[in-house]
Structures are given as structure tokens and as C-alpha cells.
Amino acid sequence: MGKVTGFLEFERLEEGYEPVPARVKNWKEFVITLAEDQAKVQGARCMDCGTPFCSSGCPVNNIIPDFNDLVYRGDWQSALEVLQQTNNFPEFTGRVCPAPCEAACTLNVNDDPVGIKSIEHAIIDRGWMEGWVTPQPPRSKTGKKVAVVGSGPAGLAAAQQLARAGHAVTVFEKNSRIGGLLRYGIPDFKMEKTHIDRRIAQMQAEGVVFRTGVLVGAWPADGPGSKVTNDASQTIAAERLMADFDAVLLSGGSEVSRDLPVPGRDLDGVHFAMEFLPQQNKVVAGDKVKGQIKATGKHVIVIGGGDTGSDCVGTSNRHGAASVTQFELMPMPPDEENKPLTWPYWPTKLRTSSSHEEGCQREFAIATKELVGGTGKDKGKVGALKTVHVEWQGGKMVEVPGTEKEYKADLVLLAMGFTAPVAGVLEAFGVERDARGNARAHTEAQGGYRTNVGKVFAAGDMRRGQSLVVWAIREGRQAARAVDEYLMGASTLPR
Ligand SMILES: Cc1cc2nc3c(=O)[nH]c(=O)nc-3n(C[C@H](O)[C@H](O)[C@H](O)COP(=O)(O)OP(=O)(O)OC[C@H]3O[C@@H](n4cnc5c(N)ncnc54)[C@H](O)[C@@H]3O)c2cc1C
Ligand code: SF4
């Protein structure tokens, strides 16, 4: 344990942000990592309680009390070793994880939790800066070949674990760059893409082969699935992969966006968030995007109150939108959670993201009835939204009479979540879907992550549905162990 009385002496320290007027002028990250002495103070607050609820709250089960203590003592290299035992990519989670560990921290029962995420962020950034993060190639090769389909955090975590276990791993990715939603969903201002590039170089040195612009299986000709980013110039049949590899891991994500079936949906200026966001990330990466969807000078309405919606708000403000309004169907949650009722679980409370702070009007308990087209030269383009307030009675949503309203809108972004993996990929392998449309595979220690098709495994959003980066990393790691056990009869990879 760090300092016995640390939690009594020191307050929680938040990471700083660049001021709003400066940060909205560019696409760079704006979070200011804790300085060494600040991270030490944070580490000193950890009580090293007998049962580390934080570790069970963290989906990759980071050994949090140990790295807190090591940071407090100034042993950063050992802290990094502890962190790397459970998390392949702490630089991703240290930036974009919502930190369920902190909700579970014992101090959070009646005080502010330890700033665990900020400590993780500081450890891994220091590790890269000092050159402590190096390739870990296997001592010997197994002669087994594994194909990983999809290069999001689940596929990357699995590929790294499998390569370190000595297997020959090839990652297939339909887009022109590696990273999945880390690359094309999450904006650069939340996570710059050099963090992914550095990891790719490390993984290549560990033996992982990356093949980009290659679509595995089939692709839908129309429907919402056809609007998903797909830069592939080459297709590989599922049969080819089955013949060439000893095991296949499907980690293709859950990319089909939930649609809004209301009159006017076909008007120009109404787009899925995942049409809008990837274009901007490509532009930041130096690509030319013809006819880029821009929010500049427009009245933007973002429908959907989650992370994706928040990223649309931040991107629209950086484009220079005239106004940004975000709609959420659910009622406004309370400002504070009821801690005795919710701890150590993730509480429902009003969350204000850094993008909201940059300028956004938020409307709760509001439903969109219709998208209205403009007139004259604006015919065919969206011009307004008709809405109504809703309330929940006996678990059912009902409209509140007299609350109908019209909002001006030149750009409407649909950010209402994702429904399922794109049709065609699972079907090409003959993989069964579960009731929600994801790849069917359980996660028990015995036979986990295995689909109904002999040597085909599934992990990440493709298996569990739309989720978080940290859950994708967990699933990738656990699936790697399951694949290793299947190939070798036993595995020393951690679960
Ligand atoms: C806009 C946005 C913001 C988000 N923000 C956060 C956040 O702040 N924090 C957080 O924790 N989570 C966030 N998430 C969720 C998080 O990004 C995902 O849960 C996570 O990336 C899922 O990882 P994955 O590896 O399962 O799939 P993905 O990241 O979706 O990667 C799947 C990859 O598979 C590829 N692929 C699919 N089919 C094929 C095929 N047939 N052949 C070849 N390649 C294929 C896709 O092109 C893609 O690159 C966000 C999601 C979005 C959309
Ligand atoms: S990965 Fe997320 S939950 Fe786990 S320690 Fe880091 S911030 Fe907390």
C-alpha cells in the first residue's frame, strides 16, 4: 500500500484540458496527462483494500492496487510491467475508457474515487517515452497459422497474444488502415492515431502480418450494412481462409447502424454518424475525401445521446457549425448517483463529455416524428425536424400532448447505436447468430469463444454486440487463449 493515510490527506486530481477556444481549432488530443508528482499523489490515495473491487470492475482485471503503489514509490518501470500483464493497449483505454474501475473503487462509497484511469494513462505514456515498450517476439514457433478477421481492439489484442504464443498470425482488414473503430470511429481529438501506428510496428516486429483493403466473405449490396466503411479492393472467400489456416477468429465488430424509420429519412443531409465521423478521421490522416459531409455553418441535430453522438458534437464544433443540438430519447438522469444503491456498479447519472463542454444544447425525453424538406432551391434537402416530448408509463413510451416542436436542421446525424454485424460475413462461414444477431459463442473457460463451425472463433463487438474498447481487449485476450488451447491442447496465455 502506498501512503497509509494518503486517502485522508489528498484530494482526487483530475487530468487537465486545453481551454475550449484553443482546442476546437484543431484535431489534436487536449487532455493534459498528470505530471509525475501528481500521479504519485493519486497513487498514494489507494487504500489497497482487502478486496480490490476496482480490479473486478475493470473488464481486463487490471491489477490496480499494485500499479498505484508502484507509482507512489516512483518505480514506473515495474508499474508498467504490472499494467502490461493484463492490458495489451493501456494507451487506448487510458484515453477512451469510461473507467468502470473508478465507479467500483472503495473510496467511491463516500468520497471521490482514485483517478485510476489517469494513472494508467501516465504509466503507459511514460513507458513509450522511455522506450520501455518493446516487441516481445516468441522464443519458438508452433507452426500453426491463425487468421484474424477485423483489426479493431479485439482483433489486435488477440493477434498480439497469439503471435507471442508462437503462432503465425495474419490480420485481414477491409479498410485501408488498421484499427477498426479506434481508427475510423473515435475522433483524433479523443485519441490520435499515432498510438495505433506504434502498436502496429510493435506487432509486426513480433511477427504479425497485416493485410489491409481485403474483405473476407461477402458484402451486402444495399441496406444500412452497405453504408459501412469498406475500402476493400480485394475479396477473400471464407473457404480460402478455412483451407489456408488452422484457426480463424472473427472480430469484425458490430457495424450496422440503427436507422430512424420516419418520414423524410431519405432527404439529403441526413446521415449515419458512421458516415460522418470516418470521413473526418480520413481527412486528418491526409486522405482526400470527395464531397465530405461538413457541419460548417449548419444547424446540426445529433440524434442519440451516447459516445458516438458526443463525438459528432465535437466534430461538428470543430467544423464550425452554426449550432449543435443533441437529442436523447431517455429522460435526463440525476446529476448525482445514489451511491449506497449503485456502488460498485456503473451508475446512471448525467454525464457531460468534453465535447458537450465545447458547445451543445441537450434535449432529453424527445422523439423525432418527421424530417421536413426545404423548399425552392433547398427542395430535397433536410430543413427541419418535427419532435415531441415523451414520458415512460408502465415501461412504455408515450407522447406528451402539446409538446410538439419544430427544430431547424441543415444536417441530421443519426447516432442511435448499432444493431448487428454486417450481413454476409458470418453467413459466409456458416456461423450461427444469437437472438440479437451477433455471432453465437459463449465465454466460459471451457470451449469459450468457439462458434458452431469447427475451427472458427468470434470475439469483440461481433460476438457481444456494441460495447467498449476495454471489453473488446478482454474478449480478444480470452479468445486468443481459447484458440491456443484448441491448437495446442493447453495454453499458458492468461484468460
Ligand atoms: C464513434 C464511436 C465512438 C466510440 N467511443 C468509444 C469510447 O470513447 N470508449 C470506448 O470504450 N468505446 C468507444 N466506442 C466503442 C468501441 O470503439 C468498440 O466497442 C470497439 O472498437 C469494438 O472493437 P472490435 O474490435 O470488436 O470491433 P471494431 O473496432 O468495430 O473493428 C472491427 C473491424 O473489422 C473489420 N471488418 C469487419 N468485417 C470485415 C470483413 N468481412 N473482412 C475484413 N475486415 C472486416 C472492420 O472494418 C473493422 O475495422 C465507440 C464507438 C464508436 C462507433
Ligand atoms: S482499462 Fe478502463 S476499467 Fe480498466 S483500469 Fe483502465 S480505465 Fe479502469
Coordinates of C-alpha atoms in Angstrom, one line a residue, residues 68-276:
N68 CA -0.9 2.5 -7.8
D69 CA 1.6 1.5 -5.1
L70 CA 4.5 1.3 -7.6
V71 CA 3.7 4.8 -9.0
Y72 CA 3.5 6.2 -5.4
R73 CA 7.0 4.7 -4.8
G74 CA 8.4 6.1 -8.1
D75 CA 9.0 2.6 -9.6
W76 CA 7.4 3.4 -13.0
Q77 CA 9.0 0.6 -14.9
S78 CA 7.6 -2.1 -12.6
A79 CA 4.2 -0.3 -12.7
L80 CA 4.4 -0.7 -16.5
E81 CA 5.2 -4.4 -16.2
V82 CA 2.2 -4.9 -13.9
L83 CA -0.1 -3.0 -16.3
Q84 CA 1.1 -4.9 -19.4
Q85 CA 0.3 -8.2 -17.7
T86 CA -3.5 -7.6 -18.2
N87 CA -3.8 -5.0 -20.8
N88 CA -2.3 -5.0 -24.3
F89 CA -3.1 -1.4 -25.1
P90 CA -3.3 0.8 -22.0
E91 CA -2.7 3.9 -24.2
F92 CA -6.1 3.2 -25.8
T93 CA -8.0 2.6 -22.5
G94 CA -6.1 5.3 -20.7
R95 CA -7.6 7.7 -23.2
V96 CA -11.1 6.5 -24.1
C97 CA -12.2 4.0 -21.3
P98 CA -15.2 5.3 -19.3
A99 CA -13.4 3.8 -16.3
P100 CA -15.9 1.4 -14.6
C101 CA -13.0 0.6 -12.3
E102 CA -13.4 4.1 -10.7
A103 CA -17.1 3.5 -10.1
A104 CA -16.1 0.3 -8.2
C105 CA -13.3 1.9 -6.2
T106 CA -13.9 1.5 -2.4
L107 CA -13.2 5.2 -1.9
N108 CA -16.1 6.0 -4.1
V109 CA -18.5 4.7 -1.4
N110 CA -18.4 8.0 0.3
D111 CA -15.6 10.0 -1.3
D112 CA -14.1 10.7 -4.8
P113 CA -12.5 7.5 -6.3
V114 CA -8.8 7.2 -7.0
G115 CA -8.1 8.6 -10.5
I116 CA -7.2 5.1 -11.8
K117 CA -7.5 5.9 -15.5
S118 CA -5.3 9.0 -15.2
I119 CA -2.6 6.8 -13.5
E120 CA -2.9 4.2 -16.3
H121 CA -2.6 6.9 -18.9
A122 CA 0.6 8.3 -17.2
I123 CA 2.2 4.9 -16.8
I124 CA 1.9 3.9 -20.4
D125 CA 2.8 7.3 -21.9
R126 CA 5.9 7.3 -19.7
G127 CA 6.6 3.7 -20.8
W128 CA 6.6 4.7 -24.5
M129 CA 8.6 7.8 -23.9
E130 CA 11.3 6.0 -22.0
G131 CA 11.5 3.2 -24.7
W132 CA 10.3 0.5 -22.2
V133 CA 7.6 -0.8 -24.5
T134 CA 9.4 -3.1 -26.8
P135 CA 8.4 -6.1 -29.1
Q136 CA 8.1 -9.4 -27.3
P137 CA 8.6 -12.0 -30.1
P138 CA 8.1 -15.7 -29.2
R139 CA 11.1 -17.8 -28.3
S140 CA 9.9 -20.6 -30.7
K141 CA 7.2 -21.0 -33.3
T142 CA 4.4 -23.6 -33.2
G143 CA 4.0 -24.0 -37.0
K144 CA 0.2 -23.2 -36.6
K145 CA -1.4 -20.5 -38.7
V146 CA -4.3 -18.3 -37.4
A147 CA -6.4 -15.8 -39.5
V148 CA -7.9 -12.8 -37.6
V149 CA -10.7 -11.1 -39.5
G150 CA -11.0 -7.4 -38.4
S151 CA -8.4 -5.2 -36.8
G152 CA -10.3 -3.4 -34.1
P153 CA -9.1 -3.7 -30.5
A154 CA -10.5 -7.2 -30.2
G155 CA -8.6 -8.5 -33.3
L156 CA -5.5 -6.6 -32.3
A157 CA -5.4 -7.9 -28.8
A158 CA -6.0 -11.5 -30.0
A159 CA -3.4 -11.2 -32.7
Q160 CA -0.7 -9.9 -30.3
Q161 CA -1.4 -12.7 -27.7
L162 CA -1.4 -15.4 -30.4
A163 CA 1.8 -14.2 -32.0
R164 CA 3.5 -14.1 -28.6
A165 CA 2.4 -17.7 -28.1
G166 CA 4.3 -18.6 -31.3
H167 CA 1.6 -18.8 -33.9
A168 CA 1.8 -17.3 -37.4
V169 CA -0.9 -14.7 -37.3
T170 CA -2.4 -12.8 -40.3
V171 CA -4.9 -10.0 -39.7
F172 CA -7.3 -9.2 -42.6
E173 CA -8.9 -5.8 -42.6
K174 CA -11.3 -4.4 -45.3
N175 CA -10.4 -0.8 -44.6
S176 CA -7.2 0.8 -45.8
R177 CA -5.9 1.3 -42.3
I178 CA -5.7 -0.9 -39.2
G179 CA -7.6 -0.1 -36.0
G180 CA -11.3 -0.6 -36.5
L181 CA -13.4 2.0 -34.6
L182 CA -10.3 3.2 -32.9
R183 CA -9.1 4.4 -36.3
Y184 CA -12.4 5.5 -38.0
G185 CA -14.9 5.9 -35.3
I186 CA -13.2 7.6 -32.3
P187 CA -12.1 11.1 -33.4
D188 CA -8.4 12.2 -33.3
F189 CA -9.2 14.8 -30.6
K190 CA -10.0 11.9 -28.3
M191 CA -7.2 9.6 -29.5
E192 CA -4.6 10.5 -32.0
K193 CA -3.8 7.6 -34.4
T194 CA -0.1 7.6 -33.9
H195 CA -0.9 5.4 -30.9
I196 CA -2.2 2.7 -33.2
D197 CA 0.7 3.0 -35.7
R198 CA 3.2 2.5 -32.9
R199 CA 1.4 -0.7 -31.8
I200 CA 1.3 -2.0 -35.4
A201 CA 5.0 -1.6 -35.7
Q202 CA 5.5 -3.4 -32.4
M203 CA 3.2 -6.3 -33.5
Q204 CA 4.9 -6.5 -36.9
A205 CA 8.2 -7.0 -35.0
E206 CA 6.5 -9.8 -33.1
G207 CA 5.6 -11.5 -36.3
V208 CA 2.0 -10.4 -37.0
V209 CA 1.2 -9.9 -40.7
F210 CA -1.4 -7.2 -41.6
R211 CA -3.3 -7.3 -44.9
T212 CA -5.4 -4.2 -45.4
G213 CA -8.0 -3.5 -48.1
V214 CA -9.0 -7.2 -48.0
L215 CA -12.7 -8.1 -47.4
V216 CA -13.3 -11.6 -46.0
G217 CA -16.6 -13.2 -47.2
A218 CA -19.4 -11.4 -48.8
W219 CA -20.8 -7.8 -48.6
P220 CA -24.4 -6.6 -48.8
A221 CA -25.4 -4.7 -51.9
D222 CA -27.9 -2.4 -50.1
G223 CA -29.5 -1.7 -46.7
P224 CA -27.8 0.1 -43.8
G225 CA -24.9 -2.5 -43.8
S226 CA -23.9 -1.4 -47.3
K227 CA -23.2 2.2 -45.9
V228 CA -20.4 0.9 -43.5
T229 CA -16.9 1.9 -44.4
N230 CA -15.4 -0.5 -46.8
D231 CA -12.2 0.4 -48.7
A232 CA -11.5 -3.2 -49.9
S233 CA -10.0 -3.7 -53.3
Q234 CA -9.8 -7.4 -52.8
T235 CA -12.1 -10.2 -51.5
I236 CA -11.1 -13.5 -50.0
A237 CA -13.7 -16.3 -49.8
A238 CA -14.3 -17.9 -46.4
E239 CA -13.5 -21.3 -47.9
R240 CA -10.0 -20.0 -48.8
L241 CA -9.3 -18.9 -45.2
M242 CA -10.7 -22.2 -43.9
A243 CA -8.3 -24.1 -46.2
D244 CA -5.2 -22.0 -45.5
F245 CA -5.4 -21.5 -41.7
D246 CA -5.6 -23.8 -38.7
A247 CA -8.0 -21.5 -36.9
V248 CA -10.0 -18.4 -37.8
L249 CA -11.0 -15.6 -35.3
L250 CA -13.9 -13.4 -36.4
S251 CA -13.6 -9.9 -34.8
G252 CA -15.4 -7.8 -37.4
G253 CA -17.3 -5.6 -35.0
S254 CA -21.0 -4.7 -35.0
E255 CA -21.1 -2.1 -37.7
V256 CA -24.7 -1.8 -38.8
S257 CA -26.1 1.5 -37.5
R258 CA -29.6 1.7 -36.1
D259 CA -31.8 3.6 -38.5
L260 CA -34.6 6.1 -37.9
P261 CA -37.6 5.0 -39.9
V262 CA -39.6 8.3 -40.0
P263 CA -40.9 10.3 -43.0
G264 CA -38.2 12.3 -44.6
R265 CA -35.4 9.8 -43.8
D266 CA -34.3 9.9 -47.5
L267 CA -33.7 13.7 -47.6
D268 CA -30.2 15.0 -48.3
G269 CA -28.3 16.0 -45.2
V270 CA -29.4 13.0 -43.1
H271 CA -26.5 10.7 -42.4
F272 CA -25.4 8.0 -40.0
A273 CA -22.8 9.1 -37.6
M274 CA -20.5 6.4 -39.0
E275 CA -20.7 8.1 -42.5
F276 CA -19.8 11.5 -41.0

